[in-house]
mmCIF file of C-alpha atoms in Angstrom:
data_model
loop_
_atom_site.group_PDB
_atom_site.id
_atom_site.type_symbol
_atom_site.label_atom_id
_atom_site.label_comp_id
_atom_site.label_asym_id
_atom_site.label_seq_id
_atom_site.Cartn_x
_atom_site.Cartn_y
_atom_site.Cartn_z
ATOM 1 C CA UNK R 1 -129.467 189.441 -25.312
ATOM 2 C CA UNK R 2 -130.962 190.864 -22.109
ATOM 3 C CA UNK R 3 -134.269 192.682 -22.247
ATOM 4 C CA UNK R 4 -135.081 193.063 -18.575
ATOM 5 C CA UNK R 5 -133.403 194.748 -15.616
ATOM 6 C CA UNK R 6 -133.668 193.393 -12.049
ATOM 7 C CA UNK R 7 -135.395 195.520 -9.440
ATOM 8 C CA UNK R 8 -132.745 196.549 -6.876
ATOM 9 C CA UNK R 9 -135.167 195.810 -4.027
ATOM 10 C CA UNK R 10 -136.939 192.533 -4.847
ATOM 11 C CA UNK R 11 -134.878 191.269 -7.792
ATOM 12 C CA UNK R 12 -137.889 190.772 -10.063
ATOM 13 C CA UNK R 13 -137.238 191.420 -13.744
ATOM 14 C CA UNK R 14 -138.557 194.759 -14.987
ATOM 15 C CA UNK R 15 -139.642 194.848 -18.644
ATOM 16 C CA UNK R 16 -138.504 197.213 -21.400
ATOM 17 C CA UNK R 17 -141.665 199.324 -21.217
ATOM 18 C CA UNK R 18 -140.392 200.789 -17.944
ATOM 19 C CA UNK R 19 -136.977 201.866 -19.279
ATOM 20 C CA UNK R 20 -135.945 205.496 -19.836
ATOM 21 C CA UNK R 21 -139.227 207.101 -18.841
ATOM 22 C CA UNK R 22 -137.313 209.927 -17.137
ATOM 23 C CA UNK R 23 -139.539 209.531 -14.070
ATOM 24 C CA UNK R 24 -139.881 207.200 -11.125
ATOM 25 C CA UNK R 25 -141.897 204.106 -12.022
ATOM 26 C CA UNK R 26 -143.357 201.508 -9.669
ATOM 27 C CA UNK R 27 -142.045 197.942 -9.523
ATOM 28 C CA UNK R 28 -145.059 195.688 -10.209
ATOM 29 C CA UNK R 29 -143.823 193.126 -7.658
ATOM 30 C CA UNK R 30 -142.681 195.086 -4.601
ATOM 31 C CA UNK R 31 -144.021 198.583 -5.256
ATOM 32 C CA UNK R 32 -140.551 200.185 -5.048
ATOM 33 C CA UNK R 33 -140.202 203.502 -6.866
ATOM 34 C CA UNK R 34 -137.444 203.256 -9.475
ATOM 35 C CA UNK R 35 -135.926 205.158 -12.342
ATOM 36 C CA UNK R 36 -134.364 202.890 -14.942
ATOM 37 C CA UNK R 37 -131.910 204.480 -17.338
ATOM 38 C CA UNK R 38 -130.783 201.977 -19.915
ATOM 39 C CA UNK R 39 -128.079 202.686 -22.492
ATOM 40 C CA UNK R 40 -127.626 201.139 -25.973
ATOM 41 C CA UNK R 41 -124.873 198.786 -24.675
ATOM 42 C CA UNK R 42 -127.622 196.965 -22.782
ATOM 43 C CA UNK R 43 -129.149 195.660 -26.027
ATOM 44 C CA UNK R 44 -125.804 194.798 -27.605
ATOM 45 C CA UNK R 45 -125.020 191.062 -27.579
ATOM 46 C CA UNK R 46 -121.864 190.003 -25.745
ATOM 47 C CA UNK R 47 -118.831 189.954 -28.024
ATOM 48 C CA UNK R 48 -117.505 186.481 -28.743
ATOM 49 C CA UNK R 49 -113.746 186.151 -28.207
ATOM 50 C CA UNK R 50 -111.557 185.187 -31.153
ATOM 51 C CA UNK R 51 -109.526 182.008 -31.176
ATOM 52 C CA UNK R 52 -107.073 182.929 -33.948
ATOM 53 C CA UNK R 53 -106.558 181.423 -37.418
ATOM 54 C CA UNK R 54 -104.107 178.603 -38.073
ATOM 55 C CA UNK R 55 -100.952 179.273 -40.114
ATOM 56 C CA UNK R 56 -101.709 178.039 -43.634
ATOM 57 C CA UNK R 57 -98.513 179.039 -45.449
ATOM 58 C CA UNK R 58 -95.035 178.571 -43.950
ATOM 59 C CA UNK R 59 -93.900 182.105 -44.795
ATOM 60 C CA UNK R 60 -96.671 183.610 -42.670
ATOM 61 C CA UNK R 61 -95.515 184.952 -39.322
ATOM 62 C CA UNK R 62 -96.867 183.036 -36.362
ATOM 63 C CA UNK R 63 -97.818 183.935 -32.801
ATOM 64 C CA UNK R 64 -95.001 183.913 -30.206
ATOM 65 C CA UNK R 65 -97.145 181.958 -27.752
ATOM 66 C CA UNK R 66 -98.985 179.747 -30.277
ATOM 67 C CA UNK R 67 -96.590 178.893 -33.136
ATOM 68 C CA UNK R 68 -99.373 177.101 -35.055
ATOM 69 C CA UNK R 69 -101.531 180.253 -35.174
ATOM 70 C CA UNK R 70 -101.286 183.230 -37.489
ATOM 71 C CA UNK R 71 -99.931 186.491 -36.039
ATOM 72 C CA UNK R 72 -102.250 189.440 -36.473
ATOM 73 C CA UNK R 73 -100.598 192.205 -34.478
ATOM 74 C CA UNK R 74 -97.322 192.887 -32.581
ATOM 75 C CA UNK R 75 -97.387 193.638 -28.849
ATOM 76 C CA UNK R 76 -96.828 197.386 -28.444
ATOM 77 C CA UNK R 77 -94.729 196.875 -25.318
ATOM 78 C CA UNK R 78 -92.386 193.982 -26.212
ATOM 79 C CA UNK R 79 -92.847 193.650 -29.987
ATOM 80 C CA UNK R 80 -93.742 189.937 -29.939
ATOM 81 C CA UNK R 81 -96.115 188.776 -32.646
ATOM 82 C CA UNK R 82 -99.541 187.843 -31.313
ATOM 83 C CA UNK R 83 -102.459 185.840 -32.650
ATOM 84 C CA UNK R 84 -106.058 187.011 -32.195
ATOM 85 C CA UNK R 85 -106.346 184.895 -29.038
ATOM 86 C CA UNK R 86 -103.312 186.471 -27.319
ATOM 87 C CA UNK R 87 -104.004 190.033 -28.434
ATOM 88 C CA UNK R 88 -105.387 192.054 -25.517
ATOM 89 C CA UNK R 89 -106.582 195.532 -26.406
ATOM 90 C CA UNK R 90 -106.363 198.004 -23.563
ATOM 91 C CA UNK R 91 -106.774 201.769 -23.903
ATOM 92 C CA UNK R 92 -106.311 201.445 -27.668
ATOM 93 C CA UNK R 93 -103.036 199.529 -27.297
ATOM 94 C CA UNK R 94 -102.382 195.923 -28.288
ATOM 95 C CA UNK R 95 -100.557 194.049 -25.542
ATOM 96 C CA UNK R 96 -99.577 190.467 -24.882
ATOM 97 C CA UNK R 97 -100.716 188.717 -21.669
ATOM 98 C CA UNK R 98 -97.161 188.770 -20.240
ATOM 99 C CA UNK R 99 -96.797 192.552 -20.670
ATOM 100 C CA UNK R 100 -100.267 193.023 -19.235
ATOM 101 C CA UNK R 101 -99.348 190.953 -16.189
ATOM 102 C CA UNK R 102 -96.023 192.729 -15.654
ATOM 103 C CA UNK R 103 -97.703 196.108 -16.222
ATOM 104 C CA UNK R 104 -100.224 195.322 -13.518
ATOM 105 C CA UNK R 105 -97.550 194.041 -11.143
ATOM 106 C CA UNK R 106 -95.246 197.028 -11.694
ATOM 107 C CA UNK R 107 -98.225 199.418 -11.718
ATOM 108 C CA UNK R 108 -97.132 200.961 -15.007
ATOM 109 C CA UNK R 109 -100.595 200.609 -16.561
ATOM 110 C CA UNK R 110 -102.844 203.005 -14.674
ATOM 111 C CA UNK R 111 -106.081 201.533 -15.991
ATOM 112 C CA UNK R 112 -105.270 198.197 -14.326
ATOM 113 C CA UNK R 113 -104.420 199.699 -10.963
ATOM 114 C CA UNK R 114 -107.094 198.945 -8.381
ATOM 115 C CA UNK R 115 -105.369 200.107 -5.189
ATOM 116 C CA UNK R 116 -102.812 202.695 -4.159
ATOM 117 C CA UNK R 117 -101.071 203.271 -0.865
ATOM 118 C CA UNK R 118 -101.147 206.985 -0.063
ATOM 119 C CA UNK R 119 -97.694 207.351 1.476
ATOM 120 C CA UNK R 120 -97.829 211.147 1.402
ATOM 121 C CA UNK R 121 -100.931 211.149 3.636
ATOM 122 C CA UNK R 122 -99.385 208.566 5.951
ATOM 123 C CA UNK R 123 -96.247 210.706 6.284
ATOM 124 C CA UNK R 124 -98.333 213.814 6.970
ATOM 125 C CA UNK R 125 -100.379 212.107 9.700
ATOM 126 C CA UNK R 126 -97.202 210.784 11.320
ATOM 127 C CA UNK R 127 -95.626 214.240 11.185
ATOM 128 C CA UNK R 128 -98.631 215.886 12.821
ATOM 129 C CA UNK R 129 -98.938 213.345 15.669
ATOM 130 C CA UNK R 130 -97.074 214.809 18.685
ATOM 131 C CA UNK R 131 -94.935 211.803 19.586
ATOM 132 C CA UNK R 132 -91.155 211.556 19.274
ATOM 133 C CA UNK R 133 -91.174 208.300 17.336
ATOM 134 C CA UNK R 134 -93.774 209.538 14.815
ATOM 135 C CA UNK R 135 -91.508 212.434 13.757
ATOM 136 C CA UNK R 136 -88.752 209.953 12.911
ATOM 137 C CA UNK R 137 -91.290 207.674 11.217
ATOM 138 C CA UNK R 138 -92.561 210.605 9.119
ATOM 139 C CA UNK R 139 -88.990 211.360 7.991
ATOM 140 C CA UNK R 140 -88.463 207.686 7.115
ATOM 141 C CA UNK R 141 -91.741 207.384 5.154
ATOM 142 C CA UNK R 142 -91.145 210.687 3.336
ATOM 143 C CA UNK R 143 -87.590 209.724 2.366
ATOM 144 C CA UNK R 144 -88.383 206.109 1.481
ATOM 145 C CA UNK R 145 -91.499 206.840 -0.598
ATOM 146 C CA UNK R 146 -90.624 210.289 -1.927
ATOM 147 C CA UNK R 147 -91.176 209.187 -5.509
ATOM 148 C CA UNK R 148 -94.087 206.825 -4.830
ATOM 149 C CA UNK R 149 -97.221 207.566 -6.880
ATOM 150 C CA UNK R 150 -99.828 209.657 -5.117
ATOM 151 C CA UNK R 151 -103.615 209.564 -5.307
ATOM 152 C CA UNK R 152 -105.094 209.325 -8.810
ATOM 153 C CA UNK R 153 -107.690 211.963 -8.078
ATOM 154 C CA UNK R 154 -106.200 214.130 -5.297
ATOM 155 C CA UNK R 155 -102.410 214.061 -5.657
ATOM 156 C CA UNK R 156 -101.604 216.396 -2.691
ATOM 157 C CA UNK R 157 -98.008 216.729 -3.893
ATOM 158 C CA UNK R 158 -97.292 219.254 -1.145
ATOM 159 C CA UNK R 159 -97.918 216.662 1.577
ATOM 160 C CA UNK R 160 -94.543 214.901 1.346
ATOM 161 C CA UNK R 161 -92.312 218.042 1.698
ATOM 162 C CA UNK R 162 -94.558 219.358 4.471
ATOM 163 C CA UNK R 163 -94.373 216.004 6.282
ATOM 164 C CA UNK R 164 -90.582 215.996 5.973
ATOM 165 C CA UNK R 165 -90.280 219.522 7.376
ATOM 166 C CA UNK R 166 -92.752 218.898 10.227
ATOM 167 C CA UNK R 167 -91.189 215.531 11.054
ATOM 168 C CA UNK R 168 -87.715 217.111 11.201
ATOM 169 C CA UNK R 169 -88.958 220.002 13.331
ATOM 170 C CA UNK R 170 -90.769 217.622 15.682
ATOM 171 C CA UNK R 171 -87.653 215.469 16.076
ATOM 172 C CA UNK R 172 -85.429 218.511 16.647
ATOM 173 C CA UNK R 173 -87.768 219.900 19.311
ATOM 174 C CA UNK R 174 -87.819 216.566 21.147
ATOM 175 C CA UNK R 175 -84.024 216.243 20.943
ATOM 176 C CA UNK R 176 -83.614 219.779 22.351
ATOM 177 C CA UNK R 177 -86.131 219.068 25.141
ATOM 178 C CA UNK R 178 -84.367 215.813 26.071
ATOM 179 C CA UNK R 179 -80.902 217.481 26.067
ATOM 180 C CA UNK R 180 -82.255 220.323 28.226
ATOM 181 C CA UNK R 181 -83.852 217.838 30.623
ATOM 182 C CA UNK R 182 -80.631 215.830 30.937
ATOM 183 C CA UNK R 183 -78.507 218.958 31.569
ATOM 184 C CA UNK R 184 -80.867 220.303 34.207
ATOM 185 C CA UNK H 1 -95.845 201.461 -21.488
ATOM 186 C CA UNK H 2 -96.284 203.892 -18.605
ATOM 187 C CA UNK H 3 -99.402 206.009 -19.064
ATOM 188 C CA UNK H 4 -99.829 209.519 -17.722
ATOM 189 C CA UNK H 5 -102.552 209.695 -15.073
ATOM 190 C CA UNK H 6 -105.740 210.909 -16.789
ATOM 191 C CA UNK H 7 -107.455 214.026 -15.433
ATOM 192 C CA UNK H 8 -110.623 213.417 -13.453
ATOM 193 C CA UNK H 9 -113.510 215.684 -12.556
ATOM 194 C CA UNK H 10 -115.307 215.044 -9.294
ATOM 195 C CA UNK H 11 -119.009 214.330 -9.320
ATOM 196 C CA UNK H 12 -121.113 215.550 -6.406
ATOM 197 C CA UNK H 13 -121.915 213.255 -3.529
ATOM 198 C CA UNK H 14 -119.953 211.386 -0.879
ATOM 199 C CA UNK H 15 -121.044 208.181 0.764
ATOM 200 C CA UNK H 16 -119.684 205.412 2.932
ATOM 201 C CA UNK H 17 -119.437 201.676 2.582
ATOM 202 C CA UNK H 18 -120.546 201.074 6.153
ATOM 203 C CA UNK H 19 -118.947 198.232 8.081
ATOM 204 C CA UNK H 20 -122.068 198.032 10.277
ATOM 205 C CA UNK H 21 -125.614 199.188 9.417
ATOM 206 C CA UNK H 22 -126.243 202.927 9.957
ATOM 207 C CA UNK H 23 -128.848 202.266 12.680
ATOM 208 C CA UNK H 24 -126.202 200.258 14.580
ATOM 209 C CA UNK H 25 -123.840 203.226 14.252
ATOM 210 C CA UNK H 26 -126.426 205.429 15.983
ATOM 211 C CA UNK H 27 -126.682 202.926 18.865
ATOM 212 C CA UNK H 28 -122.896 202.532 19.036
ATOM 213 C CA UNK H 29 -122.527 206.315 19.282
ATOM 214 C CA UNK H 30 -124.015 206.168 22.794
ATOM 215 C CA UNK H 31 -121.393 203.579 23.779
ATOM 216 C CA UNK H 32 -118.287 204.752 21.939
ATOM 217 C CA UNK H 33 -118.959 208.426 21.281
ATOM 218 C CA UNK H 34 -116.930 209.960 18.470
ATOM 219 C CA UNK H 35 -114.928 206.728 18.035
ATOM 220 C CA UNK H 36 -117.958 205.270 16.299
ATOM 221 C CA UNK H 37 -116.529 206.904 13.168
ATOM 222 C CA UNK H 38 -113.969 204.063 13.100
ATOM 223 C CA UNK H 39 -116.822 201.801 11.983
ATOM 224 C CA UNK H 40 -117.967 204.111 9.232
ATOM 225 C CA UNK H 41 -116.023 202.250 6.557
ATOM 226 C CA UNK H 42 -114.535 203.527 3.341
ATOM 227 C CA UNK H 43 -115.540 206.873 1.902
ATOM 228 C CA UNK H 44 -116.681 206.640 -1.700
ATOM 229 C CA UNK H 45 -116.828 209.230 -4.449
ATOM 230 C CA UNK H 46 -117.423 209.225 -8.179
ATOM 231 C CA UNK H 47 -115.018 210.862 -10.617
ATOM 232 C CA UNK H 48 -115.626 211.537 -14.272
ATOM 233 C CA UNK H 49 -112.694 210.493 -16.463
ATOM 234 C CA UNK H 50 -112.078 210.906 -20.189
ATOM 235 C CA UNK H 51 -112.921 207.272 -20.999
ATOM 236 C CA UNK H 52 -114.390 205.877 -17.834
ATOM 237 C CA UNK H 53 -116.287 206.585 -14.665
ATOM 238 C CA UNK H 54 -114.070 206.068 -11.627
ATOM 239 C CA UNK H 55 -115.425 204.899 -8.282
ATOM 240 C CA UNK H 56 -112.899 205.787 -5.575
ATOM 241 C CA UNK H 57 -113.059 204.292 -2.110
ATOM 242 C CA UNK H 58 -110.638 205.547 0.487
ATOM 243 C CA UNK H 59 -109.885 204.690 4.092
ATOM 244 C CA UNK H 60 -107.474 207.598 4.491
ATOM 245 C CA UNK H 61 -104.275 205.684 3.777
ATOM 246 C CA UNK H 62 -105.247 203.675 0.720
ATOM 247 C CA UNK H 63 -107.404 204.272 -2.303
ATOM 248 C CA UNK H 64 -109.344 201.558 -4.106
ATOM 249 C CA UNK H 65 -110.431 202.091 -7.685
ATOM 250 C CA UNK H 66 -113.191 200.674 -9.858
ATOM 251 C CA UNK H 67 -113.381 201.799 -13.466
ATOM 252 C CA UNK H 68 -116.469 201.643 -15.637
ATOM 253 C CA UNK H 69 -115.757 202.298 -19.300
ATOM 254 C CA UNK H 70 -118.460 204.414 -20.890
ATOM 255 C CA UNK H 71 -118.888 201.832 -23.629
ATOM 256 C CA UNK H 72 -119.629 199.118 -21.019
ATOM 257 C CA UNK H 73 -122.220 200.925 -18.877
ATOM 258 C CA UNK H 74 -125.587 199.316 -19.587
ATOM 259 C CA UNK H 75 -127.986 200.656 -17.000
ATOM 260 C CA UNK H 76 -128.225 203.128 -14.145
ATOM 261 C CA UNK H 77 -130.946 202.433 -11.608
ATOM 262 C CA UNK H 78 -132.197 204.893 -9.003
ATOM 263 C CA UNK H 79 -134.478 203.494 -6.290
ATOM 264 C CA UNK H 80 -136.228 205.871 -3.939
ATOM 265 C CA UNK H 81 -135.823 204.749 -0.315
ATOM 266 C CA UNK H 82 -137.939 205.644 2.748
ATOM 267 C CA UNK H 83 -134.954 206.520 4.994
ATOM 268 C CA UNK H 84 -135.221 210.261 4.370
ATOM 269 C CA UNK H 85 -138.899 210.281 5.276
ATOM 270 C CA UNK H 86 -138.244 208.194 8.409
ATOM 271 C CA UNK H 87 -135.555 210.635 9.546
ATOM 272 C CA UNK H 88 -137.935 213.530 8.903
ATOM 273 C CA UNK H 89 -140.639 211.923 11.048
ATOM 274 C CA UNK H 90 -138.137 211.168 13.830
ATOM 275 C CA UNK H 91 -136.684 214.688 13.833
ATOM 276 C CA UNK H 92 -140.133 216.276 13.679
ATOM 277 C CA UNK H 93 -141.294 214.193 16.663
ATOM 278 C CA UNK H 94 -138.203 215.045 18.732
ATOM 279 C CA UNK H 95 -138.407 218.748 17.815
ATOM 280 C CA UNK H 96 -142.138 218.912 18.621
ATOM 281 C CA UNK H 97 -141.696 217.138 21.969
ATOM 282 C CA UNK H 98 -138.750 219.336 22.995
ATOM 283 C CA UNK H 99 -140.529 222.541 22.031
ATOM 284 C CA UNK H 100 -143.659 221.375 23.838
ATOM 285 C CA UNK H 101 -141.668 220.692 27.039
ATOM 286 C CA UNK H 102 -139.835 224.007 26.608
ATOM 287 C CA UNK H 103 -143.178 225.806 26.663
ATOM 288 C CA UNK H 104 -144.636 223.726 29.498
ATOM 289 C CA UNK H 105 -141.635 223.750 31.839
ATOM 290 C CA UNK H 106 -141.633 226.526 34.438
ATOM 291 C CA UNK H 107 -137.862 227.005 34.619
ATOM 292 C CA UNK H 108 -136.802 229.651 32.029
ATOM 293 C CA UNK H 109 -133.220 228.274 31.741
ATOM 294 C CA UNK H 110 -134.419 224.693 31.291
ATOM 295 C CA UNK H 111 -137.059 225.897 28.855
ATOM 296 C CA UNK H 112 -134.417 227.794 26.892
ATOM 297 C CA UNK H 113 -132.117 224.765 26.702
ATOM 298 C CA UNK H 114 -134.951 222.463 25.608
ATOM 299 C CA UNK H 115 -136.184 225.048 23.123
ATOM 300 C CA UNK H 116 -132.665 225.475 21.735
ATOM 301 C CA UNK H 117 -132.208 221.724 21.229
ATOM 302 C CA UNK H 118 -135.712 221.557 19.730
ATOM 303 C CA UNK H 119 -134.883 224.389 17.331
ATOM 304 C CA UNK H 120 -131.635 222.620 16.361
ATOM 305 C CA UNK H 121 -133.640 219.459 15.584
ATOM 306 C CA UNK H 122 -136.043 221.620 13.581
ATOM 307 C CA UNK H 123 -133.096 223.026 11.622
ATOM 308 C CA UNK H 124 -131.825 219.496 10.894
ATOM 309 C CA UNK H 125 -135.365 218.581 9.788
ATOM 310 C CA UNK H 126 -135.444 221.567 7.440
ATOM 311 C CA UNK H 127 -132.035 220.668 5.932
ATOM 312 C CA UNK H 128 -133.047 217.018 5.492
ATOM 313 C CA UNK H 129 -136.372 217.996 3.911
ATOM 314 C CA UNK H 130 -134.695 220.453 1.537
ATOM 315 C CA UNK H 131 -132.200 217.827 0.374
ATOM 316 C CA UNK H 132 -135.121 215.783 -0.941
ATOM 317 C CA UNK H 133 -135.929 212.069 -0.900
ATOM 318 C CA UNK H 134 -133.179 209.506 -0.343
ATOM 319 C CA UNK H 135 -132.266 206.827 -2.833
ATOM 320 C CA UNK H 136 -130.127 203.807 -3.591
ATOM 321 C CA UNK H 137 -128.230 203.765 -6.880
ATOM 322 C CA UNK H 138 -126.848 200.879 -8.856
ATOM 323 C CA UNK H 139 -124.777 200.762 -12.012
ATOM 324 C CA UNK H 140 -124.952 197.756 -14.341
ATOM 325 C CA UNK H 141 -122.422 196.521 -16.867
ATOM 326 C CA UNK H 142 -122.520 193.249 -18.797
ATOM 327 C CA UNK H 143 -120.663 191.421 -16.031
ATOM 328 C CA UNK H 144 -121.510 193.175 -12.781
ATOM 329 C CA UNK H 145 -123.851 195.428 -10.863
ATOM 330 C CA UNK H 146 -122.232 197.889 -8.448
ATOM 331 C CA UNK H 147 -123.885 199.961 -5.737
ATOM 332 C CA UNK H 148 -122.997 203.652 -5.699
ATOM 333 C CA UNK H 149 -123.097 204.720 -2.025
ATOM 334 C CA UNK H 150 -122.083 208.281 -2.870
ATOM 335 C CA UNK H 151 -125.459 208.969 -4.473
ATOM 336 C CA UNK H 152 -127.852 209.137 -1.561
ATOM 337 C CA UNK H 153 -130.468 211.614 -2.816
ATOM 338 C CA UNK H 154 -132.743 211.352 -5.845
ATOM 339 C CA UNK H 155 -131.983 214.916 -6.959
ATOM 340 C CA UNK H 156 -128.236 214.351 -6.658
ATOM 341 C CA UNK H 157 -128.452 211.026 -8.497
ATOM 342 C CA UNK H 158 -130.357 212.636 -11.379
ATOM 343 C CA UNK H 159 -127.829 215.452 -11.479
ATOM 344 C CA UNK H 160 -124.950 212.944 -11.683
ATOM 345 C CA UNK H 161 -126.861 210.909 -14.286
ATOM 346 C CA UNK H 162 -127.166 214.094 -16.342
ATOM 347 C CA UNK H 163 -123.378 214.490 -16.185
ATOM 348 C CA UNK H 164 -122.467 210.913 -17.102
ATOM 349 C CA UNK H 165 -125.085 210.598 -19.849
ATOM 350 C CA UNK H 166 -123.253 212.792 -22.462
ATOM 351 C CA UNK H 167 -119.949 210.822 -22.437
ATOM 352 C CA UNK H 168 -121.865 207.513 -22.481
ATOM 353 C CA UNK H 169 -123.993 208.670 -25.406
ATOM 354 C CA UNK H 170 -120.915 209.966 -27.171
ATOM 355 C CA UNK H 171 -119.492 206.442 -27.112
ATOM 356 C CA UNK H 172 -122.631 204.315 -27.391
ATOM 357 C CA UNK H 173 -125.021 206.570 -29.277
ATOM 358 C CA UNK H 174 -128.183 208.213 -28.049
ATOM 359 C CA UNK H 175 -130.869 206.124 -26.388
ATOM 360 C CA UNK H 176 -133.517 208.855 -26.247
ATOM 361 C CA UNK H 177 -135.983 209.581 -23.490
ATOM 362 C CA UNK H 178 -138.884 207.659 -24.995
ATOM 363 C CA UNK H 179 -139.507 204.311 -23.257
ATOM 364 C CA UNK H 180 -137.115 201.795 -24.770
ATOM 365 C CA UNK H 181 -138.727 198.539 -25.687
ATOM 366 C CA UNK H 182 -136.384 195.579 -26.052
ATOM 367 C CA UNK H 183 -136.556 193.358 -29.103
ATOM 368 C CA UNK H 184 -138.450 190.589 -27.329
ATOM 369 C CA UNK H 185 -140.767 192.982 -25.523
ATOM 370 C CA UNK H 186 -141.704 194.551 -28.876
ATOM 371 C CA UNK H 187 -142.362 191.200 -30.430
ATOM 372 C CA UNK H 188 -146.007 190.100 -30.184
ATOM 373 C CA UNK H 189 -146.698 187.254 -27.818
ATOM 374 C CA UNK H 190 -146.945 184.129 -30.007
ATOM 375 C CA UNK H 191 -149.324 182.426 -27.583
ATOM 376 C CA UNK H 192 -151.788 185.304 -27.716
ATOM 377 C CA UNK H 193 -151.423 185.603 -31.483
ATOM 378 C CA UNK H 194 -152.428 182.012 -32.055
ATOM 379 C CA UNK H 195 -156.123 181.947 -32.939
ATOM 380 C CA UNK H 196 -158.178 179.870 -30.564
ATOM 381 C CA UNK H 197 -160.643 177.182 -31.586
ATOM 382 C CA UNK H 198 -163.651 178.754 -33.283
ATOM 383 C CA UNK H 199 -167.021 177.943 -31.902
ATOM 384 C CA UNK H 200 -169.160 176.548 -34.622
#
């Protein structure tokens, strides 16, 4: 169990007496002024992972991945029986490692997503840039990624239709200008 | 298995994960002008979610996410930094020098220009002073410590701490404002407790 917090300047360990004072305290080593807010989880010991019990009776259902271990819960995505070792709890759901992996790969589990491409913003920037090729590129990006997920925090759902309209207008204007130039 | 995206509420403060140190950005500005912003790095913001705190970094075309479950947040550390004071001193010096030259110089147009720039520096000084002291913030969980570049002022950091404290306490329980003493810190020092040899 940890009882000290490192100073963010010098790295020296700050004792419990300095926690949650509500004011800036001084690091005894480097003199930095700090406010340490520590929450109850800090004093909680790290949870030890479970390894799963062995199947004792033949009629007991066993884990899909470890046939010698007792099943404790079914995976909520695929229904396979899981032992305590294979059971991964995420957002209150019990999942197996395979479903977790596929969920991360297919980006169907939002809480595992660590990066998103913002195609709607890319399309909008391309549509606004005054070059012939960018108008076409904006149309392509908007059409290709129309249903792609947007930002988690700022969806900007209007950006894709606006990009499509601006990209089309830009392309049309350039086509008209080129035709006019060729005729003249 | 697909989850609906949870609603998030934005917490005040925006910062940057700089690719080069800020002082180097100031020097580069004289070489590259406005294009120095290309070296500014990812913009970071904090968002309050129903079950976790979300740190969002964006470079304009991509977003990177880091989630901190309320039950996992162990400590929040605010460290006051001298940058704000240094900027104040620098701006005050520039403003004082410019205003001094504006008064001394004989040319009324030149004096006006210098005085105007000096007043602008004075305004920046006032804004910087009103925003309060600068700080560096760090969030600790059991497995990692993460810097929070969006919280650059002590007042702002305390404000954000006040907003994230209720959901954390809802999950973990209340820690209280009294100084927390860890189990080993509360325990008496066995070495000191041991009675020394008595002089007979």
